[in-house]
Coordinates of C-alpha atoms and ligand atoms in Angstrom, one line a residue:
M182 CA 80.5 138.8 106.5
S183 CA 83.2 140.5 108.6
E184 CA 82.6 142.3 111.9
E185 CA 83.2 145.8 110.4
E186 CA 80.8 145.3 107.6
K187 CA 77.4 146.7 108.4
T188 CA 74.7 144.1 108.5
A189 CA 71.5 144.9 106.6
P190 CA 68.8 146.6 108.7
S191 CA 66.2 144.2 110.0
N192 CA 62.9 143.8 108.2
F193 CA 59.8 141.7 108.5
I194 CA 61.2 138.9 106.4
R195 CA 64.4 138.7 108.4
N196 CA 62.3 138.6 111.6
I197 CA 60.3 135.7 110.3
I198 CA 63.5 133.8 109.4
Q199 CA 65.0 134.6 112.8
E200 CA 61.9 133.2 114.5
D201 CA 61.9 130.1 112.4
L202 CA 65.5 129.4 113.3
D203 CA 64.9 130.2 117.0
S204 CA 61.8 128.0 117.2
G205 CA 63.6 125.1 115.5
K206 CA 61.2 125.1 112.5
H207 CA 64.3 125.2 110.4
Q208 CA 67.9 124.3 111.2
S209 CA 69.1 126.4 108.3
I210 CA 67.6 128.4 105.6
Q211 CA 67.5 128.1 101.8
T212 CA 66.3 130.8 99.4
R213 CA 66.4 131.3 95.6
F214 CA 66.4 134.0 93.0
P215 CA 64.1 132.8 90.2
P216 CA 64.3 135.0 87.1
E217 CA 62.6 134.1 83.8
P218 CA 65.3 134.4 81.1
N219 CA 63.2 136.6 78.9
G220 CA 65.3 139.8 79.2
Y221 CA 68.0 141.5 81.2
L222 CA 67.8 142.1 84.9
H223 CA 66.9 145.5 86.1
I224 CA 67.1 147.5 89.4
G225 CA 63.9 145.8 90.6
H226 CA 65.6 142.4 90.3
A227 CA 68.6 143.8 92.2
K228 CA 66.2 144.3 95.2
S229 CA 65.2 140.7 95.0
I230 CA 68.8 139.5 94.5
V231 CA 70.1 141.5 97.5
L232 CA 67.2 140.2 99.6
N233 CA 67.5 136.5 98.7
F234 CA 71.3 136.3 98.6
G235 CA 71.6 138.8 101.4
V236 CA 69.5 136.9 103.9
A237 CA 71.1 133.6 103.0
E238 CA 74.5 135.1 103.6
D239 CA 73.6 136.7 106.9
F240 CA 71.9 133.6 108.3
N241 CA 74.5 131.2 107.0
G242 CA 72.0 129.7 104.6
L243 CA 72.1 128.9 100.9
C244 CA 70.6 130.7 97.9
N245 CA 70.1 129.1 94.4
L246 CA 69.9 130.8 91.1
R247 CA 66.9 129.2 89.3
F248 CA 65.9 130.0 85.8
D249 CA 62.2 129.9 85.5
D250 CA 62.3 128.6 82.0
T251 CA 58.8 127.4 81.2
N252 CA 58.0 129.8 78.3
P253 CA 60.3 128.5 75.6
E254 CA 59.2 131.0 73.0
K255 CA 60.3 134.1 74.9
E256 CA 63.5 132.8 76.4
E257 CA 67.0 133.0 75.0
D258 CA 70.4 131.8 76.0
E259 CA 71.7 135.4 75.7
Y260 CA 69.5 136.3 78.6
V261 CA 70.7 133.3 80.7
R262 CA 74.3 134.4 80.3
A263 CA 73.5 138.0 81.0
I264 CA 71.6 137.1 84.2
M265 CA 74.5 135.0 85.5
E266 CA 77.0 137.8 84.8
D267 CA 74.8 140.4 86.5
V268 CA 74.2 138.4 89.6
R269 CA 78.0 137.7 90.0
W270 CA 78.8 141.3 89.2
L271 CA 76.5 142.4 92.0
G272 CA 78.7 140.3 94.3
Y273 CA 76.9 137.0 94.8
E274 CA 77.5 133.4 94.0
W275 CA 74.7 130.9 94.0
S276 CA 75.0 127.6 95.8
K277 CA 73.3 125.8 93.0
L278 CA 72.4 126.7 89.4
C279 CA 69.0 125.3 88.7
H280 CA 66.4 125.4 86.0
A281 CA 62.7 124.7 86.3
S282 CA 63.2 122.6 83.1
D283 CA 65.4 120.3 85.2
Y284 CA 62.2 119.3 86.9
F285 CA 60.0 118.7 83.8
Q286 CA 59.8 115.0 84.4
Q287 CA 59.1 115.3 88.1
L288 CA 56.5 118.0 87.4
Y289 CA 54.9 115.6 85.0
D290 CA 54.9 112.8 87.5
Y291 CA 53.3 115.0 90.1
A292 CA 50.6 116.0 87.6
V293 CA 49.9 112.3 87.0
E294 CA 49.6 111.9 90.8
L295 CA 47.1 114.8 90.9
I296 CA 45.0 113.2 88.2
K297 CA 45.0 109.8 90.0
Q298 CA 43.7 111.6 93.1
G299 CA 40.9 113.1 91.0
K300 CA 42.4 116.5 91.5
A301 CA 43.2 117.4 88.0
Y302 CA 41.4 117.0 84.7
V303 CA 42.1 117.4 81.0
D304 CA 39.8 120.1 79.6
S305 CA 38.9 120.7 75.9
L306 CA 37.5 124.2 76.4
S307 CA 39.4 126.8 74.4
A308 CA 41.4 129.5 76.1
E309 CA 38.6 132.0 75.4
Q310 CA 35.9 129.7 76.8
I311 CA 37.9 129.1 79.9
R312 CA 38.1 132.8 80.4
E313 CA 34.3 133.1 80.0
Y314 CA 33.6 130.2 82.3
R315 CA 35.9 131.6 85.0
G316 CA 33.4 134.2 86.2
T317 CA 34.3 137.6 87.7
L318 CA 35.1 139.0 91.1
T319 CA 31.4 139.3 91.8
E320 CA 30.1 136.2 90.0
P321 CA 31.2 132.6 90.6
G322 CA 32.6 130.6 87.6
R323 CA 30.9 127.7 85.8
E324 CA 32.1 124.2 85.7
S325 CA 33.5 122.9 82.4
P326 CA 31.6 120.0 80.9
D327 CA 34.9 118.1 81.0
R328 CA 35.3 118.6 84.8
N329 CA 34.0 115.2 85.6
R330 CA 35.8 113.2 83.1
S331 CA 36.9 109.8 84.5
I332 CA 40.4 109.4 86.0
E333 CA 41.2 106.8 83.4
E334 CA 40.2 109.0 80.5
N335 CA 42.2 111.9 82.1
L336 CA 45.3 109.8 82.4
D337 CA 45.0 108.6 78.8
L338 CA 44.5 112.1 77.4
F339 CA 47.3 113.6 79.5
A340 CA 49.7 110.8 78.3
R341 CA 48.7 111.6 74.7
M342 CA 49.2 115.4 75.3
R343 CA 52.7 114.5 76.5
A344 CA 53.2 112.2 73.5
G345 CA 52.5 115.1 71.2
E346 CA 49.3 113.8 69.7
F347 CA 47.3 117.1 69.9
A348 CA 47.6 120.5 68.5
D349 CA 48.5 123.6 70.5
G350 CA 45.6 124.8 72.6
Q351 CA 43.5 121.6 72.0
Y352 CA 43.6 120.6 75.6
V353 CA 44.8 121.9 78.9
L354 CA 45.3 120.1 82.2
R355 CA 43.5 122.0 85.0
A356 CA 43.5 121.6 88.7
K357 CA 40.1 120.6 90.2
I358 CA 39.6 123.0 93.0
D359 CA 36.6 125.3 93.3
M360 CA 34.9 127.2 90.5
A361 CA 33.0 129.3 93.1
S362 CA 36.1 130.3 95.1
P363 CA 36.2 134.0 95.9
N364 CA 39.9 133.8 94.8
I365 CA 39.8 133.5 91.0
N366 CA 43.2 131.8 91.1
L367 CA 41.6 128.8 92.7
R368 CA 38.9 128.4 90.0
D369 CA 40.5 125.4 88.4
P370 CA 43.7 127.0 87.2
A371 CA 45.6 125.6 84.2
L372 CA 48.5 123.4 85.2
Y373 CA 49.8 122.4 81.7
R374 CA 49.4 123.7 78.2
I375 CA 50.3 122.2 74.8
K376 CA 53.0 124.1 73.1
K377 CA 55.0 122.6 70.4
A378 CA 58.0 124.9 70.8
F379 CA 61.7 124.2 70.9
H380 CA 63.1 124.7 74.4
Q381 CA 66.7 126.0 74.7
R382 CA 67.6 123.2 77.2
T383 CA 65.2 120.4 76.5
G384 CA 64.9 120.8 72.8
D385 CA 61.9 119.0 71.3
E386 CA 61.5 116.6 74.1
W387 CA 58.4 118.3 75.6
P388 CA 55.3 119.3 73.6
I389 CA 53.6 120.4 76.9
Y390 CA 54.8 123.0 79.4
P391 CA 53.8 123.5 83.0
M392 CA 52.3 126.8 84.1
Y393 CA 54.1 129.2 86.4
D394 CA 52.0 128.7 89.5
Y395 CA 52.3 124.9 89.3
T396 CA 56.0 125.0 88.5
H397 CA 57.1 127.5 91.0
C398 CA 55.9 125.9 94.2
I399 CA 57.1 122.4 93.2
S400 CA 60.5 123.7 92.1
D401 CA 60.8 125.4 95.4
A402 CA 59.9 122.2 97.2
I403 CA 62.3 120.0 95.2
E404 CA 65.2 122.4 96.0
G405 CA 64.3 122.5 99.7
I406 CA 63.6 126.2 99.7
T407 CA 62.5 127.3 103.2
H408 CA 61.4 130.8 102.5
S409 CA 60.1 131.6 99.0
L410 CA 60.3 135.4 98.7
C411 CA 58.3 137.0 95.9
T412 CA 56.6 140.2 95.1
L413 CA 53.2 141.3 96.3
E414 CA 51.2 140.5 93.1
F415 CA 51.7 136.8 94.1
E416 CA 49.8 137.2 97.4
D417 CA 46.6 136.0 95.8
H418 CA 48.5 133.1 94.3
R419 CA 49.7 131.9 97.7
P420 CA 46.5 129.7 98.3
L421 CA 47.3 128.0 95.0
Y422 CA 50.9 127.6 95.9
D423 CA 49.9 125.9 99.1
W424 CA 47.1 123.9 97.5
V425 CA 49.4 122.2 95.0
L426 CA 52.0 121.4 97.7
D427 CA 49.3 120.0 100.0
Q428 CA 48.1 117.6 97.3
V429 CA 51.4 116.2 96.0
N430 CA 54.0 114.4 98.0
T431 CA 57.0 116.8 97.8
P432 CA 59.9 116.7 100.1
C433 CA 59.0 119.9 102.0
H434 CA 56.5 122.7 102.0
P435 CA 58.2 126.1 101.6
Q436 CA 56.7 129.3 103.0
Q437 CA 55.9 131.9 100.4
I438 CA 56.3 135.5 101.7
E439 CA 55.5 138.5 99.6
F440 CA 57.1 142.0 99.6
A441 CA 56.6 145.2 97.7
R442 CA 58.1 145.6 94.3
L443 CA 60.7 148.3 93.8
Q444 CA 59.3 151.1 91.7
L445 CA 61.7 153.9 90.8
K446 CA 60.5 157.3 89.6
Y447 CA 61.3 158.5 86.0
T448 CA 62.1 155.0 84.8
I449 CA 60.6 151.6 84.2
T450 CA 61.0 148.3 85.9
S451 CA 59.5 145.7 83.6
K452 CA 61.5 143.5 81.3
R453 CA 58.8 143.5 78.7
K454 CA 58.7 147.3 78.5
L455 CA 62.5 147.6 78.6
N456 CA 62.6 145.0 75.7
Q457 CA 60.3 147.4 73.8
L458 CA 62.8 150.3 74.3
V459 CA 65.5 148.1 72.9
S460 CA 63.6 146.6 70.0
E461 CA 62.1 149.9 68.9
G462 CA 65.6 151.6 69.0
H463 CA 64.8 154.2 71.7
V464 CA 68.0 153.2 73.4
E465 CA 71.2 151.7 72.1
D466 CA 70.8 148.3 73.7
W467 CA 69.9 146.6 77.0
D468 CA 73.2 148.0 78.5
D469 CA 72.6 151.6 77.3
P470 CA 73.8 153.6 80.3
R471 CA 70.4 155.3 80.6
M472 CA 68.7 152.0 81.1
P473 CA 67.7 150.8 84.7
T474 CA 69.2 147.4 83.8
I475 CA 72.0 146.0 85.9
S476 CA 74.2 145.9 82.7
G477 CA 73.2 149.6 81.9
M478 CA 74.1 150.7 85.4
R479 CA 77.4 148.8 85.2
R480 CA 78.3 150.6 81.9
R481 CA 77.2 153.9 83.4
G482 CA 79.7 153.3 86.2
Y483 CA 77.4 152.5 89.2
P484 CA 79.5 150.4 91.6
P485 CA 77.9 147.1 92.7
A486 CA 78.4 148.1 96.3
A487 CA 76.3 151.2 95.8
I488 CA 73.4 149.2 94.3
R489 CA 73.5 146.8 97.2
D490 CA 73.6 149.7 99.6
F491 CA 70.6 151.3 97.9
C492 CA 68.6 148.0 98.0
E493 CA 69.3 147.8 101.7
R494 CA 68.4 151.4 102.4
I495 CA 65.0 151.3 100.7
G496 CA 64.1 148.3 102.9
V497 CA 61.7 145.5 102.5
T498 CA 58.0 146.2 103.2
K499 CA 54.5 145.1 102.3
K500 CA 53.6 148.6 101.0
D501 CA 54.0 149.7 97.4
S502 CA 55.6 153.0 96.9
F503 CA 57.8 155.0 94.5
I504 CA 61.4 155.6 95.3
E505 CA 63.1 158.8 94.2
M506 CA 65.9 158.4 91.7
A507 CA 67.9 160.6 94.1
V508 CA 68.1 157.8 96.7
L509 CA 69.9 155.6 94.2
E510 CA 72.1 158.4 92.9
N511 CA 73.0 159.3 96.5
S512 CA 74.2 155.8 97.2
V513 CA 76.3 156.0 94.0
R514 CA 77.7 159.3 95.0
E515 CA 78.6 158.2 98.5
D516 CA 80.5 155.2 97.2
L517 CA 82.3 157.1 94.4
N518 CA 83.2 160.0 96.7
E519 CA 85.0 157.6 98.8
H520 CA 86.6 155.4 96.1
A521 CA 86.9 157.4 92.8
Q522 CA 90.3 158.6 91.8
R523 CA 90.4 162.4 91.2
V524 CA 91.6 163.7 87.8
M525 CA 91.1 166.7 85.7
G526 CA 89.1 166.9 82.4
V527 CA 87.7 169.8 80.6
L528 CA 84.3 169.1 79.0
R529 CA 83.8 172.3 77.0
P530 CA 87.3 173.7 76.4
L531 CA 88.4 177.3 76.1
K532 CA 92.0 178.0 75.3
V533 CA 94.1 180.1 77.6
T534 CA 97.5 181.5 76.8
I535 CA 99.6 182.5 79.8
E536 CA 101.6 185.4 78.4
N537 CA 104.4 185.6 80.9
Y538 CA 105.0 181.8 81.1
P539 CA 108.2 180.8 79.3
E540 CA 107.7 179.5 75.8
G541 CA 108.5 175.7 75.6
Q542 CA 108.7 175.2 79.4
V543 CA 106.8 172.2 80.9
E544 CA 106.5 171.7 84.6
E545 CA 105.6 168.4 86.2
L546 CA 103.1 169.1 89.0
T547 CA 102.2 166.7 91.7
A548 CA 98.5 166.0 92.2
Q549 CA 96.8 163.9 94.9
N550 CA 94.6 161.1 93.7
H551 CA 92.2 161.5 96.6
P552 CA 92.1 164.5 98.9
Q553 CA 91.3 162.4 102.0
K554 CA 93.2 159.3 101.1
P555 CA 96.9 159.7 100.9
E556 CA 97.2 155.9 100.4
M557 CA 95.7 156.4 97.0
G558 CA 98.9 158.1 96.0
T559 CA 99.8 161.0 93.7
R560 CA 100.3 161.5 90.0
V561 CA 102.1 163.9 87.8
I562 CA 100.4 166.4 85.6
P563 CA 102.1 168.7 83.1
F564 CA 101.7 172.4 83.1
S565 CA 102.6 174.7 80.2
K566 CA 102.0 178.0 78.5
T567 CA 98.8 177.0 76.8
I568 CA 96.0 175.3 78.7
Y569 CA 92.3 174.6 78.4
I570 CA 89.8 175.6 81.0
E571 CA 86.0 175.2 81.1
R572 CA 84.1 177.7 78.9
D573 CA 81.8 178.3 81.9
D574 CA 84.7 179.5 84.0
F575 CA 85.0 182.7 82.0
M576 CA 82.4 185.5 81.7
E577 CA 82.8 188.7 79.7
D578 CA 80.4 190.7 81.9
A579 CA 80.7 188.9 85.2
P580 CA 78.6 189.8 88.1
K581 CA 80.3 190.7 91.4
K582 CA 79.8 187.2 92.9
F583 CA 81.4 185.4 89.9
F584 CA 84.6 184.1 91.5
R585 CA 86.1 182.7 88.3
L586 CA 87.7 184.4 85.3
S587 CA 86.8 187.8 83.8
V588 CA 89.2 190.5 82.7
G589 CA 91.0 191.7 85.8
R590 CA 90.1 188.8 88.0
E591 CA 92.4 186.2 89.5
V592 CA 91.8 182.5 90.2
R593 CA 93.7 179.5 91.4
L594 CA 94.5 176.8 88.8
R595 CA 94.2 173.6 90.8
Y596 CA 97.6 172.2 91.8
A597 CA 99.3 175.0 89.9
Y598 CA 99.4 178.8 90.1
F599 CA 97.2 181.9 90.4
V600 CA 96.4 183.4 87.1
T601 CA 94.8 186.8 86.2
C602 CA 92.9 187.3 83.0
T603 CA 94.1 190.3 81.0
D604 CA 92.3 190.0 77.7
F605 CA 90.3 187.8 75.4
I606 CA 90.0 187.1 71.7
K607 CA 86.7 186.7 69.8
D608 CA 86.0 185.0 66.5
E609 CA 84.0 186.7 63.7
N610 CA 80.8 185.5 65.3
G611 CA 81.6 187.3 68.5
E612 CA 82.3 184.1 70.4
V613 CA 85.2 184.1 72.9
I614 CA 87.8 181.7 71.6
E615 CA 90.8 182.4 73.7
L616 CA 91.8 184.1 77.0
I617 CA 95.0 185.9 77.7
C618 CA 96.3 185.6 81.2
T619 CA 99.4 186.2 83.3
Y620 CA 100.5 183.9 86.1
D621 CA 102.2 184.7 89.4
P622 CA 105.3 182.4 89.7
E623 CA 105.3 183.0 93.4
T624 CA 102.0 181.1 93.8
K625 CA 103.2 177.7 92.8
G626 CA 101.2 175.0 94.6
G627 CA 98.3 177.3 95.1
N628 CA 99.3 179.8 97.8
A629 CA 100.5 183.4 97.6
P630 CA 103.5 184.3 99.9
D631 CA 101.9 187.7 100.5
G632 CA 98.8 186.0 101.9
R633 CA 96.6 187.3 99.1
K634 CA 93.4 185.2 98.7
V635 CA 91.4 184.1 95.7
K636 CA 87.9 182.8 96.0
G637 CA 87.8 180.5 92.9
T638 CA 89.8 177.4 92.1
I639 CA 89.3 176.0 88.6
H640 CA 90.4 172.8 86.8
W641 CA 92.5 172.9 83.6
V642 CA 94.5 170.7 81.2
S643 CA 97.8 171.5 79.4
A644 CA 96.9 171.9 75.7
E645 CA 99.9 170.2 74.2
H646 CA 99.6 167.2 76.6
A647 CA 95.8 166.9 76.5
E648 CA 94.0 163.7 75.4
D649 CA 91.0 164.3 73.1
A650 CA 88.0 162.4 74.3
T651 CA 84.2 162.0 73.7
I652 CA 82.0 162.3 76.8
N653 CA 78.5 161.1 77.2
L654 CA 76.3 163.0 79.6
Y655 CA 73.0 161.5 80.8
D656 CA 69.8 162.8 82.1
R657 CA 66.7 160.8 83.1
L658 CA 65.3 158.5 80.4
F659 CA 61.8 159.7 81.0
T660 CA 60.2 163.1 81.7
H661 CA 57.3 161.5 83.5
P662 CA 57.7 160.2 87.1
N663 CA 55.7 157.1 86.3
P664 CA 55.9 156.4 82.6
A665 CA 54.6 152.8 83.1
G666 CA 51.3 154.3 84.4
T667 CA 50.7 156.3 81.2
E668 CA 48.9 155.2 78.1
D669 CA 52.1 155.0 76.0
F670 CA 55.3 155.2 78.0
T671 CA 57.4 155.8 74.9
E672 CA 55.7 159.2 74.5
H673 CA 57.4 160.3 77.7
L674 CA 61.0 159.6 76.7
N675 CA 63.2 162.5 77.5
P676 CA 64.7 163.8 74.2
E677 CA 67.6 165.2 76.2
S678 CA 68.5 162.1 78.0
L679 CA 71.9 161.9 76.1
T680 CA 74.3 164.7 75.3
V681 CA 77.5 163.8 73.5
L682 CA 80.4 166.1 73.9
E683 CA 83.2 165.8 71.3
N684 CA 86.8 167.2 71.7
C685 CA 86.8 167.2 75.4
K686 CA 90.3 167.6 76.8
L687 CA 91.6 165.2 79.5
E688 CA 94.8 165.1 81.5
P689 CA 97.3 162.7 79.9
S690 CA 97.1 160.1 82.7
L691 CA 93.6 159.1 81.3
A692 CA 95.0 157.9 78.0
H693 CA 95.3 154.4 79.4
A694 CA 92.3 154.5 81.8
E695 CA 91.1 151.1 82.6
K696 CA 87.5 150.3 81.8
D697 CA 86.5 149.5 85.3
T698 CA 88.2 152.4 87.1
H699 CA 85.9 155.0 88.6
Y700 CA 87.1 158.6 88.3
Q701 CA 86.0 161.9 89.7
F702 CA 86.7 164.6 87.1
E703 CA 87.2 167.5 89.5
R704 CA 84.2 169.8 89.6
T705 CA 82.3 168.0 86.8
G706 CA 81.2 164.6 88.2
Y707 CA 82.0 160.9 88.3
F708 CA 83.0 159.2 85.1
I709 CA 83.9 155.8 83.8
R710 CA 85.5 154.8 80.5
D711 CA 82.8 153.3 78.1
S712 CA 83.2 149.6 78.0
R713 CA 81.9 149.3 74.5
S714 CA 83.9 152.0 72.7
E715 CA 87.2 151.7 71.0
G716 CA 88.7 155.2 71.5
L717 CA 88.7 157.5 74.5
V718 CA 85.1 157.7 75.5
F719 CA 83.8 158.4 79.0
N720 CA 80.3 158.1 80.4
R721 CA 79.2 160.4 83.2
T722 CA 78.0 158.2 86.0
A723 CA 76.6 161.0 88.1
T724 CA 77.0 164.7 88.7
L725 CA 78.7 165.7 92.0
R726 CA 75.4 167.0 93.4
D727 CA 71.8 166.2 92.9
T728 CA 70.6 168.5 90.2
W729 CA 67.1 167.1 90.3
A730 CA 66.2 167.9 93.9
K731 CA 64.8 171.3 92.9
I732 CA 62.9 169.9 89.9
D733 CA 61.3 167.2 91.9
K734 CA 60.2 169.7 94.5
Q735 CA 58.5 171.7 91.9
N736 CA 56.6 168.6 90.7
Q737 CA 55.3 167.7 94.1
Ligands
ATP1072 P1 59.4 141.7 84.8 O1 58.0 142.1 84.7 O2 60.4 142.8 84.8 O3 59.8 140.6 83.8 P2 59.1 139.6 86.7 O4 58.7 139.7 88.1 O5 58.2 139.0 85.7 O6 59.5 141.1 86.3 P3 61.1 137.6 86.9 O7 62.2 137.3 86.0 O8 60.0 136.6 87.0 O9 60.6 139.0 86.5 O10 61.6 138.0 88.4 C1 62.5 137.3 89.1 C2 62.4 137.7 90.6 O11 62.6 139.1 90.7 C3 61.0 137.4 91.1 O12 61.1 136.8 92.4 C4 60.3 138.8 91.1 O13 59.4 138.8 92.1 C5 61.5 139.7 91.4 N1 61.3 141.0 90.9 C6 61.0 141.4 89.6 N2 60.8 142.7 89.5 C7 60.9 143.2 90.8 C8 60.8 144.5 91.4 N3 60.5 145.6 90.6 N4 61.1 144.6 92.7 C9 61.4 143.6 93.5 N5 61.5 142.3 93.0 C10 61.3 142.1 91.7
MG1073 MG1 57.8 137.3 84.9

């Protein structure tokens, strides 16, 4: 990381790492980001990615991408590819690409080691019985009748589980820890289950699959992870993580450290629930720009740097809390304000005829691509007798403080001239369909030689040169600040989360807009060309200001 780049603010995890390096506990650090490939990554995962890859980068360590692929039935190759694309798009490259399934043989061998030590046994209780025997928070569990099976018998049964001799659910391998432990995770947790399922990487080789808690700590140890960062719900699993590693002879014993999950208001951060939105057709797909997925945010036009900035700003703590959507949107606005190219586009067009402008004349006006950045250059925009302006920029009965157009009022057309409205035309329904204006040829470039001032400046597009476009405007996906906390989150979907505007009029330079260029349409927001559409379709990334601040205040 270069000197000028700001380093991430310190947090308790960075402090632990710094201490471990200072004390010589570790010479260098190794982290990992371990997604299960059962869906697309979301903004919550971004927090974990920025943390894991970010600390590795800042402390000159390494970070692996590890697919936690031990649930063959829910996992798909599509998700694997999407996850790799998303991590890279966020700006990170893993030192090693790993899979928990790479370790199936080692995991099996360690399980045999546990059995030989008398620390694991094959149980024939059904899943339901195991649950019953487990006890509750206030009552200890009961021991399974199989708990004291001999080591020989356990070895034989486990080998036969592996050989595929038994049906799904007939046996499980359990750790032999303590059925009376106050921590339920230590009441003889399952280590292996029988599942005759095809695995996307190992095919039909394995009829048994290791459980998450058993797999995760050993995978960490095999990879030489020094700090295994995970979310708070795993705090109660840490004793099991440590127990497994204390029993088997792994190359090292990583330290698990928990931090609070990211929860964002008005959206959902759970792959399972996001999957439901896709499969039930509430959204177009995983990359619907309203989705909090990384692919959705990319299609919406959120720059990766803005997402990284957001993840650093919210910090890493041990306390669960909800973050306002505005925090994310402000990171996006800050980035785009600096980098987006300015252009003009009219979302809801109203035709304007400039009566005294010569018929057939076209002027090429010069416009800056960024008001504060001359290095971003200029472009040419055509001006002619007929233009489009925004419907909202005209009012028939305008109050005094309306500084835009109404009969008798004068405004500045951005980069062009002062115009005064002299009349308007209505259709048979009484709707205003055209304005008649005059222009002052002396005001070219936006200033009057007589020093006369106008208060309003509006954007416009020359009618004959305009590009027709479709524009998608987005609002929050949910109307409830915590949809996941309600009985049925799909009941709180915002019916107005998407507005499609047809026949918008854009300046001609946008005809060949690249699909990864960010634009500010002056006065109307930040936009990006939709990556999935054929024609000229733009998505609004964000409005120029936070339109939700007021609404959130009312809800507090
Ligand atoms: P989901 O419920 O959405 O599937 P998960 O935790 O099961 O989430 P994994 O694929 O197992 O998803 O997550 C990979 C990593 O990302 C884990 O280390 C997990 O702790 C972290 N992670 C997932 N969701 C969040 C979140 N909301 N905030 C921070 N980290 C998260
Ligand atoms: Mg999971």
